[in-house]
Amino acid sequence: MSAPTLAIVILGSGSLATARRIQQGYPQALIYGLAGRVEGADRVYQEFGATLRQLYQQDTPIIALCAAGIVIRTLAPLLLEKGAEPAVLAVAEDGSAVVPLLGGLSGVNDLARGIAAALEVAPAITTSGELRFGTCLLNPPGGYTLGDVELGKRFVSDLLAGEAVRIEGAAPWLDAAPLLRDEQARLAIHVGHAERSPTADELLIYPRNVLVALTAAGEGLAASVRVGLHEAGIAAQSLACLVAADHLMASSLLRDAARELGVPLRFMTHAGSALELAQGAVAAQALHSAGDLAIAVAARPLEPAHIGRPRGRLAVVGLGPGAAELMVPAVKAELARANDVLGYETYVRMAGPFRDDQVLHCTDNREEMQRARHAFELAAQGRSVVVVSSGDPGVFAMAAAVLEALHESTDPLWHSVDLDILPGVSASLATAAQAGAPLGHDFCVLSLSDNLKPWAIIEKRLDLAAEADLALAFYNPISRSRPWQLGRALEIVRTHRTGATPVVLGRDIGRPGQTLRVTTLGDLTPEQVDMRTMVLIGSSTTCTFPRAEGGEWVYTPRWYGVKH
Ligand code: SAH
């Protein structure tokens, strides 16, 4: 799963206020806090060096709130490796200094200026080209892209040596740059979307002002887009996005083509031709069309985020039992990218903290189907939606309700949503791990709630599972509206198991005030259990022995019947 778009790494709580001020300006950024030192970070890490190196290798821009020297020493072993380099900055803990360190071509100086503006200090820019020209010529603003970095570096050093330059095309961001301009100059900065062969005398900058509209998707789509652009004399670098008709939303060929071309994919409701789709998407200066593909060229760079809408996403995630360390990284990343978060209020709160731009939809625990349908309605609008469950979403939780809602729906937009189920650590597994390995052999998971199934079925399953000598995990063991069921369940189990059978009771596991209790089937009473408790009942082979630190280990051996 994807790394965040920006990581703010802090070593102590003293930096949290500064980190939050930076995050205000960059809401997509995640704050990484050192385990045991920082409370309230978005992510917890154990080891500073390993974390920083991993982020760097994942090409994630890094804002480290610590001494520049620490960052340099930490990343030094990686600096000789080739490949893309993310922006890396050191920011003083109190926000008084912003030092861009690495990633000149990844916009580190722009980032430094943005952070410095948020912190109301001056950034420590040291890049000579930037200081001289007031901008990095090799890092044009959003909406433009540089043709070739290596040729560009030579070009800039020629300029720094004092050569004059002429500008062809529109480069409004250079208007105020103190460049030595001369219409007769050998060197030219050329801005335009036409296909052009690179030369050492030209710095080619492409506006991203071209859109390709598609009404069908087949094999080799990226190649046909390239051919279409070439035939129209348009540089592929100027492609800003692909726009497709809604009915192609779930097409993997289209998705692969967009990835291959490195552009976003947007969708529009349209039944007509590709040409009409292109016209609808943008006020075009020029249009080229061939069958299922149409090209529109706009007067200015395009903002794909404002064209049509993206394919919506719906992720049903498991938060684990509660503790942040037990939440899988894919779920954390999903929560970070969410526009909307739906769930029972307790779990939504557990999934936080959230940013101001994220919309929370808290509902009652019992409104599962309604919540599932609401999630699809939001995702079908192109939003990124997360439905949260505690533990695992597939274990007596939202995943099945979401799939049932989809199964019942005939809305093609619902079926086009990018649906993903992300697992979590279920309460039975979290409880078992704390006790040892009571579920180390075959086991059976049951919900004792008769809200959604007849009690007779529960009795039958209990009886057969207990007879089959499976270890048992009871979810929803008891509640105020279901007071007698657990007692009856234990009676059934006792007809097949001895009173000495080990029992584990885990309450609020992974949450504040958690308790773990090891008892026996003979001593177990319903009063010891509430709806926040997980009940694990051993099989005939489950055994216990004392732990050095007090209490007992519980495990069910791997073998059964014959010990090898
Ligand atoms: N999807 C959840 C289960 C939801 S059913 C999961 O996979 O864990 C709710 C029941 O799960 C509760 O009644 C309780 O029996 C159990 N449970 C959930 N979280 C728990 C926790 N942190 N500690 C102990 N039991 C828990």
Coordinates of C-alpha atoms and ligand atoms in Angstrom, one line a residue:
M1 CA 0.0 0.0 0.0
S2 CA 1.2 3.5 -0.8
A3 CA 3.4 5.6 1.5
P4 CA 2.1 9.0 2.5
T5 CA 2.7 12.0 0.2
L6 CA 4.7 13.8 2.9
A7 CA 6.2 12.5 6.2
I8 CA 6.9 14.8 9.2
V9 CA 9.2 12.9 11.4
I10 CA 9.6 13.9 15.1
L11 CA 11.6 12.5 18.0
G12 CA 9.8 14.0 21.0
S13 CA 6.6 15.6 22.1
G14 CA 8.3 19.0 22.1
S15 CA 8.2 19.0 18.3
L16 CA 4.5 18.2 18.0
A17 CA 3.2 21.8 18.0
T18 CA 5.6 22.7 15.1
A19 CA 4.7 19.5 13.3
R20 CA 1.0 20.4 13.5
R21 CA 1.6 23.9 12.2
I22 CA 3.4 22.4 9.2
Q23 CA 0.5 19.9 8.8
Q24 CA -2.0 22.7 8.6
G25 CA -0.4 23.8 5.4
Y26 CA 0.1 20.3 4.1
P27 CA -3.0 18.3 5.3
Q28 CA -1.9 15.3 3.3
A29 CA 1.2 15.0 5.5
L30 CA 1.4 12.3 8.2
I31 CA 3.2 12.9 11.5
Y32 CA 5.6 10.1 12.5
G33 CA 6.2 10.0 16.3
L34 CA 8.9 7.9 18.1
A35 CA 7.2 5.1 20.1
G36 CA 7.2 5.9 23.8
R37 CA 8.2 9.5 23.3
V38 CA 5.4 11.0 21.3
E39 CA 1.7 10.8 22.1
G40 CA -0.9 11.7 19.4
A41 CA 1.2 11.2 16.2
D42 CA -0.5 9.9 13.1
R43 CA 1.9 7.0 13.0
V44 CA 4.3 5.4 15.5
Y45 CA 7.8 4.3 14.6
Q46 CA 10.3 2.3 16.6
E47 CA 13.6 3.2 15.1
F48 CA 14.5 6.7 13.7
G49 CA 17.3 5.6 11.3
A50 CA 15.4 2.7 9.7
T51 CA 12.2 4.7 9.4
L52 CA 14.0 7.7 7.7
R53 CA 15.8 5.4 5.3
Q54 CA 12.7 3.5 4.4
L55 CA 10.7 6.7 3.7
Y56 CA 13.6 7.9 1.5
Q57 CA 13.7 4.7 -0.4
Q58 CA 10.0 4.9 -1.0
D59 CA 10.5 8.3 -2.5
T60 CA 8.5 10.0 0.3
P61 CA 9.3 13.7 0.9
I62 CA 10.7 14.0 4.5
I63 CA 10.5 16.9 6.9
A64 CA 12.6 15.9 9.9
L65 CA 12.2 18.0 13.0
C66 CA 15.8 17.6 14.3
A67 CA 19.4 18.7 13.6
A68 CA 20.4 18.7 10.0
G69 CA 23.5 16.7 10.9
I70 CA 21.4 13.8 12.2
V71 CA 19.4 13.6 9.0
I72 CA 22.6 13.8 6.9
R73 CA 24.4 11.0 8.9
T74 CA 21.2 8.9 8.7
L75 CA 20.7 9.1 5.0
A76 CA 24.4 9.2 4.0
P77 CA 24.7 5.5 3.2
L78 CA 21.9 5.9 0.6
L79 CA 23.1 9.0 -1.1
L80 CA 25.3 7.4 -3.7
E81 CA 22.6 5.2 -5.0
K82 CA 21.1 6.3 -8.2
G83 CA 17.4 6.9 -8.7
A84 CA 14.8 9.5 -7.8
E85 CA 15.5 11.6 -4.7
P86 CA 12.7 12.9 -2.6
A87 CA 12.8 16.3 -1.0
V88 CA 14.4 16.1 2.4
L89 CA 14.4 19.0 4.9
A90 CA 15.5 19.6 8.5
V91 CA 13.3 21.9 10.5
A92 CA 14.3 23.2 13.9
E93 CA 12.1 21.7 16.7
D94 CA 10.8 25.2 17.6
G95 CA 10.1 26.0 13.9
S96 CA 12.8 28.8 13.9
A97 CA 14.8 27.3 10.9
V98 CA 13.9 25.5 7.7
V99 CA 16.8 23.9 5.9
P100 CA 16.3 22.1 2.6
L101 CA 18.9 19.3 2.3
L102 CA 18.2 17.1 -0.6
G103 CA 15.9 16.8 -3.6
G104 CA 16.6 20.0 -5.5
L105 CA 14.8 18.5 -8.5
S106 CA 11.9 17.3 -6.4
G107 CA 11.0 20.7 -5.3
V108 CA 12.7 20.8 -1.9
N109 CA 13.2 24.6 -2.2
D110 CA 9.5 25.2 -2.9
L111 CA 8.6 23.0 0.0
A112 CA 11.1 24.9 2.2
R113 CA 9.5 28.2 1.1
G114 CA 6.0 26.8 1.8
I115 CA 7.0 25.5 5.3
A116 CA 8.9 28.6 6.1
A117 CA 5.8 30.7 5.2
A118 CA 3.7 28.6 7.5
L119 CA 6.2 29.0 10.3
E120 CA 6.8 32.7 9.5
V121 CA 10.6 32.4 9.1
A122 CA 13.0 32.7 6.1
P123 CA 14.0 29.4 4.4
A124 CA 17.7 28.6 4.2
I125 CA 17.9 28.3 0.4
T126 CA 21.4 27.6 -0.8
T127 CA 21.0 26.6 -4.5
S128 CA 22.9 29.1 -6.6
G129 CA 20.6 28.9 -9.6
E130 CA 17.6 29.6 -7.5
L131 CA 19.3 32.5 -5.7
R132 CA 20.4 34.0 -8.9
F133 CA 17.2 33.5 -10.9
G134 CA 14.7 33.5 -8.0
T135 CA 13.4 30.1 -9.1
C136 CA 14.7 26.7 -10.0
L137 CA 14.6 26.6 -13.8
L138 CA 14.8 22.8 -13.7
N139 CA 11.7 22.6 -11.4
P140 CA 9.0 24.5 -13.2
P141 CA 5.8 25.2 -11.3
G142 CA 2.8 22.9 -11.2
G143 CA 1.2 22.4 -14.6
Y144 CA 4.5 22.3 -16.4
T145 CA 7.1 19.6 -16.8
L146 CA 10.8 19.7 -17.7
G147 CA 12.0 17.8 -20.8
D148 CA 15.4 16.5 -19.8
V149 CA 17.2 17.0 -16.5
E150 CA 20.7 16.2 -17.6
L151 CA 20.5 18.6 -20.6
G152 CA 18.9 21.1 -18.3
K153 CA 21.8 21.0 -15.8
R154 CA 24.2 22.0 -18.5
F155 CA 21.9 24.7 -19.7
V156 CA 21.6 26.2 -16.2
S157 CA 25.4 26.2 -15.7
D158 CA 25.8 28.0 -19.1
L159 CA 23.3 30.6 -17.8
L160 CA 25.2 30.9 -14.5
A161 CA 28.4 31.5 -16.5
G162 CA 26.7 34.6 -17.8
E163 CA 25.1 33.6 -21.1
A164 CA 22.0 35.4 -22.3
V165 CA 18.7 33.6 -23.0
R166 CA 15.5 34.1 -25.0
I167 CA 12.1 32.8 -24.0
E168 CA 9.9 31.1 -26.6
G169 CA 6.3 30.5 -25.6
A170 CA 4.5 31.5 -22.4
A171 CA 6.5 31.2 -19.1
P172 CA 4.6 33.6 -16.8
W173 CA 6.6 32.4 -13.7
L174 CA 9.8 33.6 -15.3
D175 CA 8.5 37.2 -16.0
A176 CA 10.1 38.5 -12.8
A177 CA 13.2 36.3 -13.0
P178 CA 16.4 38.3 -13.4
L179 CA 17.6 36.4 -16.5
L180 CA 19.8 38.1 -19.0
R181 CA 17.4 38.3 -22.0
D182 CA 18.4 38.8 -25.6
E183 CA 16.2 38.0 -28.6
Q184 CA 19.4 36.9 -30.5
A185 CA 20.7 34.6 -27.7
R186 CA 22.0 31.2 -28.5
L187 CA 20.2 29.7 -25.5
A188 CA 16.4 29.4 -25.5
I189 CA 13.9 28.4 -22.9
H190 CA 11.1 26.8 -25.0
V191 CA 7.7 26.4 -23.6
G192 CA 5.1 24.5 -25.7
H193 CA 3.2 21.3 -26.2
A194 CA 4.4 20.5 -29.7
E195 CA 6.7 17.5 -30.2
R196 CA 10.3 18.8 -30.4
S197 CA 13.7 17.0 -30.4
P198 CA 15.9 18.0 -27.5
T199 CA 19.1 20.0 -28.1
A200 CA 21.8 21.4 -25.8
D201 CA 20.8 24.9 -26.7
E202 CA 17.2 24.6 -25.5
L203 CA 15.6 24.1 -22.2
L204 CA 12.4 22.4 -23.1
I205 CA 9.4 22.9 -20.8
Y206 CA 6.1 21.3 -21.6
P207 CA 2.8 22.7 -20.3
R208 CA 0.5 20.0 -19.2
N209 CA -2.4 21.3 -21.2
V210 CA -3.5 18.3 -23.2
L211 CA -6.3 15.9 -22.5
V212 CA -7.1 12.6 -24.1
A213 CA -10.7 11.5 -24.0
L214 CA -11.6 7.8 -24.4
T215 CA -14.9 6.0 -25.0
A216 CA -13.4 2.5 -25.3
A217 CA -10.5 0.7 -23.8
G218 CA -8.6 -2.2 -25.4
E219 CA -5.2 -3.8 -25.3
G220 CA -2.2 -1.6 -25.9
L221 CA -4.1 1.5 -24.9
A222 CA -1.1 3.5 -23.7
A223 CA 0.6 2.9 -27.0
S224 CA -2.4 4.0 -29.0
V225 CA -2.6 7.2 -27.0
R226 CA 1.1 7.9 -27.7
V227 CA 0.5 7.2 -31.4
G228 CA -2.5 9.5 -31.4
L229 CA -0.5 12.3 -29.8
H230 CA 2.4 11.8 -32.2
E231 CA 0.2 12.0 -35.2
A232 CA -1.2 15.2 -33.9
G233 CA 2.3 16.5 -33.4
I234 CA 1.8 16.8 -29.6
A235 CA 4.5 15.9 -27.1
A236 CA 3.5 13.1 -24.7
Q237 CA 5.0 15.1 -21.8
S238 CA 2.1 17.6 -22.3
L239 CA -0.5 15.0 -21.5
A240 CA -2.3 16.2 -18.3
C241 CA -4.9 13.5 -17.9
L242 CA -7.0 10.8 -19.5
V243 CA -10.8 11.3 -19.4
A244 CA -13.0 8.4 -19.9
A245 CA -16.7 7.7 -20.0
D246 CA -18.3 6.4 -16.8
H247 CA -19.0 3.0 -18.2
L248 CA -15.2 2.4 -18.3
M249 CA -14.7 3.1 -14.7
A250 CA -13.8 -0.5 -13.6
S251 CA -11.6 -1.2 -16.7
S252 CA -8.2 -2.4 -15.7
L253 CA -6.9 -1.8 -19.2
L254 CA -7.7 1.9 -18.7
R255 CA -6.1 2.0 -15.3
D256 CA -2.9 0.3 -16.6
A257 CA -2.8 2.8 -19.5
A258 CA -3.0 5.8 -17.1
R259 CA -0.3 4.3 -14.9
E260 CA 1.9 3.7 -17.9
L261 CA 1.4 7.2 -19.1
G262 CA 1.9 8.6 -15.6
V263 CA -1.3 10.7 -15.7
P264 CA -4.4 10.8 -13.6
L265 CA -7.6 9.2 -14.8
R266 CA -10.9 11.1 -14.6
F267 CA -14.4 10.1 -15.5
M268 CA -17.4 11.9 -16.9
T269 CA -21.1 10.9 -17.5
H270 CA -21.4 10.9 -21.2
A271 CA -23.0 8.7 -23.8
G272 CA -21.7 10.3 -27.0
S273 CA -18.4 10.2 -28.9
A274 CA -14.9 10.7 -27.6
L275 CA -14.9 14.1 -29.3
E276 CA -18.0 15.2 -27.4
L277 CA -16.4 13.9 -24.2
A278 CA -13.3 15.9 -24.8
Q279 CA -15.3 19.0 -25.6
G280 CA -17.3 18.5 -22.4
A281 CA -14.2 18.1 -20.3
V282 CA -12.4 21.3 -21.4
A283 CA -12.8 24.4 -23.4
A284 CA -10.3 23.4 -26.1
Q285 CA -8.0 25.5 -28.3
A286 CA -7.6 22.6 -30.7
L287 CA -9.3 19.2 -31.1
H288 CA -8.1 16.1 -32.8
S289 CA -10.2 13.0 -33.0
A290 CA -10.0 9.4 -34.3
G291 CA -12.7 7.0 -33.3
D292 CA -12.7 6.2 -29.6
L293 CA -9.9 8.7 -28.9
A294 CA -10.0 12.5 -29.0
I295 CA -7.3 15.0 -28.1
A296 CA -8.1 18.4 -26.7
V297 CA -5.5 21.1 -26.2
A298 CA -6.3 23.8 -23.7
A299 CA -4.9 27.4 -23.7
R300 CA -3.4 26.9 -20.2
P301 CA -2.2 24.0 -18.1
L302 CA -5.1 21.8 -17.0
E303 CA -6.0 21.0 -13.4
P304 CA -7.1 17.3 -13.6
A305 CA -8.5 17.5 -10.1
H306 CA -11.2 19.8 -11.5
I307 CA -12.1 17.7 -14.5
G308 CA -14.9 15.2 -14.1
R309 CA -14.3 13.0 -11.1
P310 CA -12.0 10.1 -10.1
R311 CA -13.1 6.5 -9.7
G312 CA -14.5 6.4 -6.2
R313 CA -13.0 4.1 -3.6
L314 CA -14.5 2.2 -0.7
A315 CA -12.3 0.5 1.8
V316 CA -13.8 -1.6 4.6
V317 CA -11.0 -1.7 7.2
G318 CA -10.4 -3.5 10.4
L319 CA -8.8 -1.3 13.2
G320 CA -7.6 -4.2 15.2
P321 CA -8.6 -4.5 18.9
G322 CA -7.6 -0.9 19.7
A323 CA -3.9 -0.3 20.2
A324 CA -2.3 1.7 17.4
E325 CA 0.6 -0.8 17.0
L326 CA -1.9 -3.5 16.2
M327 CA -3.4 -1.6 13.3
V328 CA -2.0 -2.9 9.9
P329 CA 0.0 -0.2 7.9
A330 CA -2.4 -0.6 4.9
V331 CA -5.3 0.5 7.1
K332 CA -3.3 3.5 8.4
A333 CA -2.5 4.6 4.9
E334 CA -6.2 4.1 3.9
L335 CA -7.4 6.3 6.8
A336 CA -4.9 9.0 5.7
R337 CA -6.3 9.2 2.2
A338 CA -10.0 9.0 3.2
N339 CA -12.4 11.8 2.4
D340 CA -15.2 10.2 4.4
V341 CA -15.1 7.9 7.4
L342 CA -18.2 5.9 8.4
G343 CA -18.8 3.7 11.4
Y344 CA -20.0 3.2 14.9
E345 CA -19.0 6.3 16.8
T346 CA -16.7 4.5 19.2
Y347 CA -14.7 2.9 16.3
V348 CA -14.6 6.2 14.3
R349 CA -13.1 7.8 17.4
M350 CA -10.6 4.9 17.7
A351 CA -9.5 5.4 14.1
G352 CA -8.6 9.1 14.6
P353 CA -7.2 11.7 14.8
F354 CA -8.6 13.1 11.6
R355 CA -7.9 16.2 9.6
D356 CA -10.4 19.1 9.3
D357 CA -11.0 18.2 5.6
Q358 CA -12.1 14.6 6.5
V359 CA -15.9 14.1 7.0
L360 CA -16.9 11.7 9.8
H361 CA -20.3 10.0 9.6
C362 CA -21.0 8.4 13.0
T363 CA -24.0 6.1 13.2
D364 CA -25.6 3.7 15.6
N365 CA -24.1 0.2 15.7
R366 CA -27.3 -1.4 14.5
E367 CA -27.7 0.6 11.2
E368 CA -25.3 -1.6 9.3
M369 CA -27.1 -1.9 5.9
Q370 CA -28.0 1.8 5.9
R371 CA -24.3 2.6 6.6
A372 CA -23.2 0.3 3.8
R373 CA -25.5 1.9 1.3
H374 CA -24.5 5.4 2.4
A375 CA -20.8 4.4 1.9
F376 CA -21.6 3.4 -1.7
E377 CA -23.5 6.6 -2.4
L378 CA -20.5 8.6 -1.3
A379 CA -17.9 6.5 -3.2
A380 CA -20.0 6.6 -6.4
Q381 CA -19.5 10.3 -6.4
G382 CA -15.8 9.8 -6.7
R383 CA -14.9 10.1 -3.0
S384 CA -12.5 8.0 -1.1
V385 CA -14.6 6.4 1.6
V386 CA -13.5 4.2 4.6
V387 CA -15.9 2.1 6.6
V388 CA -14.4 1.1 9.9
S389 CA -14.9 -2.0 12.1
S390 CA -13.1 -3.0 15.2
G391 CA -10.9 -6.1 14.9
D392 CA -11.3 -7.6 11.5
P393 CA -14.1 -6.2 9.2
G394 CA -14.9 -9.7 8.0
V395 CA -15.6 -11.1 11.5
F396 CA -19.1 -10.2 12.7
A397 CA -18.6 -6.7 11.2
M398 CA -19.1 -4.4 8.2
A399 CA -17.5 -6.3 5.3
A400 CA -20.3 -8.7 4.8
A401 CA -22.9 -5.9 5.1
V402 CA -21.1 -3.8 2.5
L403 CA -20.9 -6.8 0.1
E404 CA -24.6 -7.6 0.7
A405 CA -25.5 -4.0 -0.2
L406 CA -23.5 -4.2 -3.4
H407 CA -25.0 -7.6 -4.3
E408 CA -28.5 -6.1 -3.9
S409 CA -27.7 -3.1 -6.0
T410 CA -28.2 -2.8 -9.8
D411 CA -26.5 0.6 -9.9
P412 CA -23.5 0.4 -12.3
L413 CA -21.8 3.2 -10.5
W414 CA -21.9 1.2 -7.3
H415 CA -20.4 -1.8 -9.0
S416 CA -17.7 0.4 -10.5
V417 CA -16.4 1.6 -7.1
D418 CA -12.9 0.5 -6.3
L419 CA -13.8 -1.8 -3.4
D420 CA -11.2 -3.2 -1.0
I421 CA -11.4 -5.0 2.2
L422 CA -8.4 -4.5 4.5
P423 CA -8.0 -7.0 7.3
G424 CA -7.4 -6.4 11.0
V425 CA -6.4 -8.3 14.1
S426 CA -9.6 -9.8 15.4
A427 CA -10.4 -9.8 19.1
S428 CA -10.1 -13.6 19.4
L429 CA -6.6 -13.5 17.9
A430 CA -5.5 -10.5 20.0
T431 CA -6.8 -12.2 23.2
A432 CA -5.3 -15.5 22.3
A433 CA -1.9 -13.9 21.7
Q434 CA -1.9 -12.3 25.1
A435 CA -2.8 -15.6 26.8
G436 CA -0.3 -17.7 24.8
A437 CA -1.7 -19.9 22.1
P438 CA -5.1 -21.2 23.2
L439 CA -6.2 -21.3 19.6
G440 CA -3.0 -23.2 18.5
H441 CA -5.0 -26.1 17.0
D442 CA -8.4 -26.3 15.3
F443 CA -10.9 -23.9 16.7
C444 CA -14.4 -22.5 16.0
V445 CA -15.5 -18.9 16.1
L446 CA -19.1 -18.2 17.1
S447 CA -21.1 -15.2 17.9
L448 CA -23.6 -15.8 20.7
S449 CA -25.8 -13.0 19.6
D450 CA -29.3 -14.1 18.5
N451 CA -30.1 -10.7 17.0
L452 CA -29.4 -11.9 13.4
K453 CA -29.9 -15.7 13.8
P454 CA -32.2 -18.0 15.7
W455 CA -31.1 -19.2 19.1
A456 CA -31.8 -22.8 18.1
I457 CA -29.0 -22.6 15.4
I458 CA -26.6 -21.3 18.0
E459 CA -27.3 -24.2 20.3
K460 CA -26.9 -26.7 17.5
R461 CA -23.5 -25.2 16.4
L462 CA -22.3 -25.0 20.0
D463 CA -23.2 -28.6 20.6
L464 CA -21.5 -29.9 17.5
A465 CA -18.4 -27.8 17.8
A466 CA -18.0 -28.8 21.5
E467 CA -18.6 -32.4 20.5
A468 CA -15.9 -32.1 17.8
D469 CA -13.5 -31.0 20.5
L470 CA -12.7 -27.7 18.8
A471 CA -11.4 -24.8 21.0
L472 CA -14.1 -22.2 21.0
A473 CA -14.0 -18.4 20.6
F474 CA -17.2 -16.5 21.6
Y475 CA -17.9 -13.1 20.3
N476 CA -20.8 -11.0 21.6
P477 CA -21.1 -13.4 24.6
I478 CA -23.7 -11.4 26.6
S479 CA -25.5 -8.1 26.7
R480 CA -28.2 -6.5 28.7
S481 CA -30.8 -7.6 26.2
R482 CA -29.4 -11.1 26.0
P483 CA -28.8 -12.0 29.7
W484 CA -29.4 -15.8 29.8
Q485 CA -27.8 -17.0 26.6
L486 CA -24.2 -17.4 27.8
G487 CA -25.3 -19.5 30.8
R488 CA -27.2 -21.8 28.4
A489 CA -24.2 -21.9 26.0
L490 CA -21.9 -23.0 28.9
E491 CA -24.3 -25.7 29.9
I492 CA -24.1 -27.2 26.4
V493 CA -20.3 -27.0 26.3
R494 CA -20.1 -28.6 29.8
T495 CA -21.8 -31.7 28.5
H496 CA -18.7 -32.3 26.3
R497 CA -15.8 -30.8 28.3
T498 CA -14.5 -31.3 31.9
G499 CA -14.6 -28.5 34.5
A500 CA -10.8 -28.3 34.4
T501 CA -10.9 -27.1 30.7
P502 CA -8.9 -23.8 30.6
V503 CA -10.9 -20.6 29.8
V504 CA -9.4 -17.2 28.8
L505 CA -11.4 -14.0 29.3
G506 CA -10.0 -11.0 27.5
R507 CA -11.7 -7.7 28.2
D508 CA -11.0 -4.5 26.3
I509 CA -7.9 -6.1 24.9
G510 CA -5.5 -3.6 23.3
R511 CA -7.5 -0.7 24.9
P512 CA -7.0 1.3 28.0
G513 CA -7.8 -0.7 31.2
Q514 CA -7.6 -4.1 29.4
T515 CA -7.8 -7.2 31.6
L516 CA -6.9 -10.8 30.9
R517 CA -8.1 -13.6 33.1
V518 CA -7.4 -17.3 33.0
T519 CA -9.9 -19.5 34.6
T520 CA -11.6 -22.9 34.1
L521 CA -14.9 -24.0 32.6
G522 CA -15.9 -25.2 36.1
D523 CA -15.3 -21.8 37.6
L524 CA -16.7 -19.6 34.8
T525 CA -19.9 -17.7 35.5
P526 CA -21.8 -15.3 33.2
E527 CA -21.3 -12.5 35.7
Q528 CA -17.5 -12.5 34.9
V529 CA -18.3 -11.7 31.3
D530 CA -19.8 -8.6 29.5
M531 CA -20.2 -7.5 25.9
R532 CA -16.6 -6.1 25.8
T533 CA -15.2 -9.5 26.7
M534 CA -13.8 -12.3 24.4
V535 CA -14.4 -15.8 25.8
L536 CA -11.9 -18.5 24.7
I537 CA -12.7 -22.1 25.8
G538 CA -10.0 -24.7 25.4
S539 CA -10.3 -28.1 23.8
S540 CA -9.5 -31.4 25.6
T541 CA -5.8 -30.8 24.9
T542 CA -5.5 -27.1 26.0
C543 CA -3.3 -26.8 29.0
T544 CA -1.7 -24.2 31.3
F545 CA 1.5 -23.6 33.2
P546 CA 2.9 -20.8 35.4
R547 CA 4.7 -17.8 33.8
A548 CA 7.8 -16.5 35.5
E549 CA 6.3 -13.0 35.9
G550 CA 3.1 -14.4 37.5
G551 CA -0.1 -15.7 35.9
E552 CA -0.3 -18.5 33.5
W553 CA 0.5 -19.4 29.9
V554 CA -2.4 -21.2 28.0
Y555 CA -1.8 -23.2 24.9
T556 CA -3.3 -25.9 22.7
P557 CA -0.6 -28.1 21.3
R558 CA -0.1 -28.5 17.6
W559 CA -0.5 -32.3 17.8
Y560 CA -3.7 -34.1 18.5
G561 CA -4.1 -37.7 19.7
V562 CA -0.6 -38.8 18.8
K563 CA 2.4 -36.8 20.0
H564 CA 5.4 -37.0 17.6
Ligands
SAH1 N1 -15.0 -7.4 14.1 C1 -14.7 -7.6 15.5 C2 -15.8 -8.3 16.3 C3 -17.0 -7.6 16.4 S1 -18.2 -8.4 17.4 C4 -13.3 -8.4 15.6 O1 -12.9 -8.9 14.6 O2 -12.8 -8.4 16.7 C5 -18.0 -7.6 19.0 C6 -17.4 -8.5 20.0 O3 -16.1 -8.8 19.8 C7 -17.5 -8.0 21.4 O4 -18.8 -8.3 22.0 C8 -16.4 -8.8 22.1 O5 -16.8 -10.1 22.4 C9 -15.4 -8.9 21.0 N2 -14.4 -7.8 21.1 C10 -14.2 -6.8 20.2 N3 -13.2 -6.0 20.6 C11 -12.7 -6.6 21.8 C12 -11.6 -6.3 22.6 N4 -10.8 -5.2 22.3 N5 -11.3 -7.1 23.7 C13 -12.1 -8.1 23.9 N6 -13.2 -8.5 23.1 C14 -13.4 -7.7 22.1

